[in-house]
Amino acid sequence: MFAPVARAQTHLVFCYDPYPPYTLGTEGAPTGGLKVELLEALVDRMDGITAEVVLMPWARCQEEARVGDVDGILPLFYSDARAEFLAFSDATFEQTSALWYNSETRPDAAAWAGDYADIADARLGLLNGAVIDAEMEAAFARNQPIQRANSIASMFDMLKFGRIQFAALDAKVGEHHLQTVGLSDVIRAMPVTIAPRTAHFGLSKASGAHVHLDALNAALRDLQTDGSLARIYAGGW
């Protein structure tokens, strides 16, 4: 997947959690994914650098980057708290989320124009720990508690069986899951995407990997200029 370590002066280890289609595989080494492919493309344009990705639980990934046990994190969202231990790259992808609905029980959702007030009388589902859009959460929570799920599969089961009427999730992640389990004909994304946010590589300050930030940004600009970045993101899985 990546160039052999022996060919480079510096080898960087990045982490992420298993999150198809951004990272494919279980804990350990990934088998592919959009963000893994992006790192591969960047490394190909960075002299003297090789890299690998290790998949692990999300909290552990962030902690290992904080203390310098790994050199970086695949593209993630900026926060002031994360900036204390990560040097953030220029923007990579713009990730959007979507509201998903059961087309058999809420066919009217296909006409939603983006105003949360029009649908906030329904029950919303989110993954445990997910923070997508504060305005959306406030609109739904005014009427009834937001339901939390431990996994994507559980959340979509709640939607399928009517325990919730809408589910909020990253657009590409939701699409990938539904195609994998064969529910794309029943559960669909509403027409207006929500919560666009740019994702950035994070390089660990504790490991010293942040000294490669300029080189990484230069390679990233090359990918943007020749269209490779857009192709990778559009490539799906």
PDB file of N, CA and C in Angstrom, residues 51-102:
ATOM      1  N   ALA A  51       4.867   6.523   4.991  1.00  0.00           N
ATOM      2  CA  ALA A  51       3.843   6.586   6.038  1.00  0.00           C
ATOM      3  C   ALA A  51       3.070   5.291   6.095  1.00  0.00           C
ATOM      4  N   GLU A  52       2.430   5.089   7.224  1.00  0.00           N
ATOM      5  CA  GLU A  52       1.502   3.980   7.392  1.00  0.00           C
ATOM      6  C   GLU A  52       0.339   4.458   8.235  1.00  0.00           C
ATOM      7  N   VAL A  53      -0.755   3.712   8.181  1.00  0.00           N
ATOM      8  CA  VAL A  53      -1.951   4.029   8.957  1.00  0.00           C
ATOM      9  C   VAL A  53      -2.250   2.867   9.889  1.00  0.00           C
ATOM     10  N   VAL A  54      -2.561   3.195  11.124  1.00  0.00           N
ATOM     11  CA  VAL A  54      -2.991   2.212  12.107  1.00  0.00           C
ATOM     12  C   VAL A  54      -4.397   2.603  12.563  1.00  0.00           C
ATOM     13  N   LEU A  55      -5.322   1.640  12.509  1.00  0.00           N
ATOM     14  CA  LEU A  55      -6.686   1.888  12.959  1.00  0.00           C
ATOM     15  C   LEU A  55      -6.828   1.498  14.421  1.00  0.00           C
ATOM     16  N   MET A  56      -7.494   2.368  15.160  1.00  0.00           N
ATOM     17  CA  MET A  56      -7.681   2.144  16.598  1.00  0.00           C
ATOM     18  C   MET A  56      -8.891   2.945  17.048  1.00  0.00           C
ATOM     19  N   PRO A  57      -9.402   2.703  18.257  1.00  0.00           N
ATOM     20  CA  PRO A  57     -10.525   3.507  18.744  1.00  0.00           C
ATOM     21  C   PRO A  57     -10.194   4.999  18.712  1.00  0.00           C
ATOM     22  N   TRP A  58     -11.216   5.813  18.465  1.00  0.00           N
ATOM     23  CA  TRP A  58     -11.009   7.238  18.215  1.00  0.00           C
ATOM     24  C   TRP A  58     -10.368   7.954  19.412  1.00  0.00           C
ATOM     25  N   ALA A  59     -10.824   7.675  20.595  1.00  0.00           N
ATOM     26  CA  ALA A  59     -10.249   8.339  21.767  1.00  0.00           C
ATOM     27  C   ALA A  59      -8.772   7.977  21.925  1.00  0.00           C
ATOM     28  N   ARG A  60      -8.436   6.732  21.690  1.00  0.00           N
ATOM     29  CA  ARG A  60      -7.035   6.305  21.798  1.00  0.00           C
ATOM     30  C   ARG A  60      -6.184   6.961  20.719  1.00  0.00           C
ATOM     31  N   CYS A  61      -6.713   7.078  19.506  1.00  0.00           N
ATOM     32  CA  CYS A  61      -5.974   7.720  18.418  1.00  0.00           C
ATOM     33  C   CYS A  61      -5.599   9.146  18.800  1.00  0.00           C
ATOM     34  N   GLN A  62      -6.554   9.896  19.325  1.00  0.00           N
ATOM     35  CA  GLN A  62      -6.269  11.276  19.703  1.00  0.00           C
ATOM     36  C   GLN A  62      -5.262  11.348  20.851  1.00  0.00           C
ATOM     37  N   GLU A  63      -5.384  10.451  21.806  1.00  0.00           N
ATOM     38  CA  GLU A  63      -4.460  10.460  22.937  1.00  0.00           C
ATOM     39  C   GLU A  63      -3.041  10.114  22.487  1.00  0.00           C
ATOM     40  N   GLU A  64      -2.903   9.141  21.579  1.00  0.00           N
ATOM     41  CA  GLU A  64      -1.570   8.766  21.117  1.00  0.00           C
ATOM     42  C   GLU A  64      -0.933   9.894  20.304  1.00  0.00           C
ATOM     43  N   ALA A  65      -1.736  10.649  19.576  1.00  0.00           N
ATOM     44  CA  ALA A  65      -1.198  11.818  18.868  1.00  0.00           C
ATOM     45  C   ALA A  65      -0.811  12.909  19.861  1.00  0.00           C
ATOM     46  N   ARG A  66      -1.573  13.037  20.932  1.00  0.00           N
ATOM     47  CA  ARG A  66      -1.285  14.070  21.937  1.00  0.00           C
ATOM     48  C   ARG A  66       0.056  13.826  22.611  1.00  0.00           C
ATOM     49  N   VAL A  67       0.355  12.566  22.939  1.00  0.00           N
ATOM     50  CA  VAL A  67       1.600  12.262  23.651  1.00  0.00           C
ATOM     51  C   VAL A  67       2.748  11.932  22.702  1.00  0.00           C
ATOM     52  N   GLY A  68       2.461  11.833  21.399  1.00  0.00           N
ATOM     53  CA  GLY A  68       3.521  11.591  20.436  1.00  0.00           C
ATOM     54  C   GLY A  68       3.801  10.139  20.122  1.00  0.00           C
ATOM     55  N   ASP A  69       2.903   9.235  20.499  1.00  0.00           N
ATOM     56  CA  ASP A  69       3.099   7.824  20.173  1.00  0.00           C
ATOM     57  C   ASP A  69       2.767   7.534  18.714  1.00  0.00           C
ATOM     58  N   VAL A  70       1.967   8.383  18.088  1.00  0.00           N
ATOM     59  CA  VAL A  70       1.795   8.367  16.634  1.00  0.00           C
ATOM     60  C   VAL A  70       2.119   9.767  16.138  1.00  0.00           C
ATOM     61  N   ASP A  71       2.356   9.863  14.837  1.00  0.00           N
ATOM     62  CA  ASP A  71       2.814  11.133  14.263  1.00  0.00           C
ATOM     63  C   ASP A  71       1.694  12.016  13.747  1.00  0.00           C
ATOM     64  N   GLY A  72       0.517  11.451  13.576  1.00  0.00           N
ATOM     65  CA  GLY A  72      -0.560  12.280  13.071  1.00  0.00           C
ATOM     66  C   GLY A  72      -1.864  11.538  12.976  1.00  0.00           C
ATOM     67  N   ILE A  73      -2.888  12.289  12.626  1.00  0.00           N
ATOM     68  CA  ILE A  73      -4.238  11.752  12.460  1.00  0.00           C
ATOM     69  C   ILE A  73      -4.700  12.082  11.046  1.00  0.00           C
ATOM     70  N   LEU A  74      -5.338  11.132  10.406  1.00  0.00           N
ATOM     71  CA  LEU A  74      -5.911  11.379   9.083  1.00  0.00           C
ATOM     72  C   LEU A  74      -6.929  12.515   9.187  1.00  0.00           C
ATOM     73  N   PRO A  75      -7.316  13.120   8.049  1.00  0.00           N
ATOM     74  CA  PRO A  75      -8.135  14.339   8.106  1.00  0.00           C
ATOM     75  C   PRO A  75      -9.296  14.277   9.092  1.00  0.00           C
ATOM     76  N   LEU A  76      -9.304  15.270   9.974  1.00  0.00           N
ATOM     77  CA  LEU A  76     -10.310  15.415  11.013  1.00  0.00           C
ATOM     78  C   LEU A  76     -10.685  16.877  11.101  1.00  0.00           C
ATOM     79  N   PHE A  77     -11.693  17.187  11.910  1.00  0.00           N
ATOM     80  CA  PHE A  77     -12.157  18.560  12.028  1.00  0.00           C
ATOM     81  C   PHE A  77     -11.317  19.331  13.052  1.00  0.00           C
ATOM     82  N   TYR A  78     -11.093  20.591  12.753  1.00  0.00           N
ATOM     83  CA  TYR A  78     -10.326  21.464  13.650  1.00  0.00           C
ATOM     84  C   TYR A  78     -11.124  21.768  14.914  1.00  0.00           C
ATOM     85  N   SER A  79     -10.422  21.838  16.015  1.00  0.00           N
ATOM     86  CA  SER A  79     -10.960  22.418  17.244  1.00  0.00           C
ATOM     87  C   SER A  79      -9.795  23.047  17.995  1.00  0.00           C
ATOM     88  N   ASP A  80     -10.088  24.032  18.828  1.00  0.00           N
ATOM     89  CA  ASP A  80      -9.036  24.673  19.613  1.00  0.00           C
ATOM     90  C   ASP A  80      -8.352  23.670  20.535  1.00  0.00           C
ATOM     91  N   ALA A  81      -9.138  22.749  21.084  1.00  0.00           N
ATOM     92  CA  ALA A  81      -8.559  21.751  21.987  1.00  0.00           C
ATOM     93  C   ALA A  81      -7.580  20.844  21.232  1.00  0.00           C
ATOM     94  N   ARG A  82      -7.940  20.440  20.039  1.00  0.00           N
ATOM     95  CA  ARG A  82      -7.040  19.595  19.258  1.00  0.00           C
ATOM     96  C   ARG A  82      -5.812  20.363  18.791  1.00  0.00           C
ATOM     97  N   ALA A  83      -5.958  21.649  18.553  1.00  0.00           N
ATOM     98  CA  ALA A  83      -4.835  22.459  18.089  1.00  0.00           C
ATOM     99  C   ALA A  83      -3.751  22.602  19.151  1.00  0.00           C
ATOM    100  N   GLU A  84      -4.066  22.267  20.391  1.00  0.00           N
ATOM    101  CA  GLU A  84      -3.046  22.311  21.437  1.00  0.00           C
ATOM    102  C   GLU A  84      -1.979  21.238  21.227  1.00  0.00           C
ATOM    103  N   PHE A  85      -2.346  20.132  20.560  1.00  0.00           N
ATOM    104  CA  PHE A  85      -1.367  19.061  20.361  1.00  0.00           C
ATOM    105  C   PHE A  85      -1.179  18.664  18.904  1.00  0.00           C
ATOM    106  N   LEU A  86      -1.968  19.264  17.986  1.00  0.00           N
ATOM    107  CA  LEU A  86      -1.845  18.974  16.560  1.00  0.00           C
ATOM    108  C   LEU A  86      -1.572  20.248  15.774  1.00  0.00           C
ATOM    109  N   ALA A  87      -0.724  20.137  14.760  1.00  0.00           N
ATOM    110  CA  ALA A  87      -0.569  21.199  13.770  1.00  0.00           C
ATOM    111  C   ALA A  87      -1.451  20.809  12.585  1.00  0.00           C
ATOM    112  N   PHE A  88      -2.412  21.649  12.247  1.00  0.00           N
ATOM    113  CA  PHE A  88      -3.387  21.311  11.228  1.00  0.00           C
ATOM    114  C   PHE A  88      -2.915  21.728   9.839  1.00  0.00           C
ATOM    115  N   SER A  89      -3.138  20.848   8.875  1.00  0.00           N
ATOM    116  CA  SER A  89      -2.808  21.138   7.483  1.00  0.00           C
ATOM    117  C   SER A  89      -3.849  22.060   6.874  1.00  0.00           C
ATOM    118  N   ASP A  90      -3.596  22.471   5.634  1.00  0.00           N
ATOM    119  CA  ASP A  90      -4.634  23.137   4.860  1.00  0.00           C
ATOM    120  C   ASP A  90      -5.807  22.183   4.688  1.00  0.00           C
ATOM    121  N   ALA A  91      -6.928  22.712   4.221  1.00  0.00           N
ATOM    122  CA  ALA A  91      -8.131  21.904   4.076  1.00  0.00           C
ATOM    123  C   ALA A  91      -7.934  20.785   3.058  1.00  0.00           C
ATOM    124  N   THR A  92      -8.530  19.641   3.348  1.00  0.00           N
ATOM    125  CA  THR A  92      -8.524  18.519   2.401  1.00  0.00           C
ATOM    126  C   THR A  92      -9.928  18.402   1.804  1.00  0.00           C
ATOM    127  N   PHE A  93     -10.768  17.583   2.408  1.00  0.00           N
ATOM    128  CA  PHE A  93     -12.144  17.403   1.955  1.00  0.00           C
ATOM    129  C   PHE A  93     -13.081  18.352   2.699  1.00  0.00           C
ATOM    130  N   GLU A  94     -14.194  18.695   2.053  1.00  0.00           N
ATOM    131  CA  GLU A  94     -15.321  19.257   2.784  1.00  0.00           C
ATOM    132  C   GLU A  94     -16.307  18.117   3.007  1.00  0.00           C
ATOM    133  N   GLN A  95     -16.477  17.721   4.248  1.00  0.00           N
ATOM    134  CA  GLN A  95     -17.400  16.647   4.578  1.00  0.00           C
ATOM    135  C   GLN A  95     -18.753  17.243   4.947  1.00  0.00           C
ATOM    136  N   THR A  96     -19.802  16.684   4.396  1.00  0.00           N
ATOM    137  CA  THR A  96     -21.152  17.122   4.723  1.00  0.00           C
ATOM    138  C   THR A  96     -21.902  15.978   5.396  1.00  0.00           C
ATOM    139  N   SER A  97     -22.884  16.340   6.179  1.00  0.00           N
ATOM    140  CA  SER A  97     -23.756  15.353   6.784  1.00  0.00           C
ATOM    141  C   SER A  97     -25.111  15.406   6.101  1.00  0.00           C
ATOM    142  N   ALA A  98     -25.938  14.415   6.403  1.00  0.00           N
ATOM    143  CA  ALA A  98     -27.283  14.346   5.832  1.00  0.00           C
ATOM    144  C   ALA A  98     -28.252  13.877   6.894  1.00  0.00           C
ATOM    145  N   LEU A  99     -29.504  14.241   6.711  1.00  0.00           N
ATOM    146  CA  LEU A  99     -30.592  13.675   7.493  1.00  0.00           C
ATOM    147  C   LEU A  99     -31.184  12.528   6.680  1.00  0.00           C
ATOM    148  N   TRP A 100     -31.295  11.378   7.303  1.00  0.00           N
ATOM    149  CA  TRP A 100     -31.802  10.186   6.638  1.00  0.00           C
ATOM    150  C   TRP A 100     -33.214   9.895   7.141  1.00  0.00           C
ATOM    151  N   TYR A 101     -34.057   9.358   6.242  1.00  0.00           N
ATOM    152  CA  TYR A 101     -35.446   9.102   6.594  1.00  0.00           C
ATOM    153  C   TYR A 101     -35.902   7.787   5.972  1.00  0.00           C
ATOM    154  N   ASN A 102     -36.978   7.244   6.503  1.00  0.00           N
ATOM    155  CA  ASN A 102     -37.587   6.037   5.975  1.00  0.00           C
ATOM    156  C   ASN A 102     -38.596   6.448   4.905  1.00  0.00           C
TER     157      ASN A 102
END
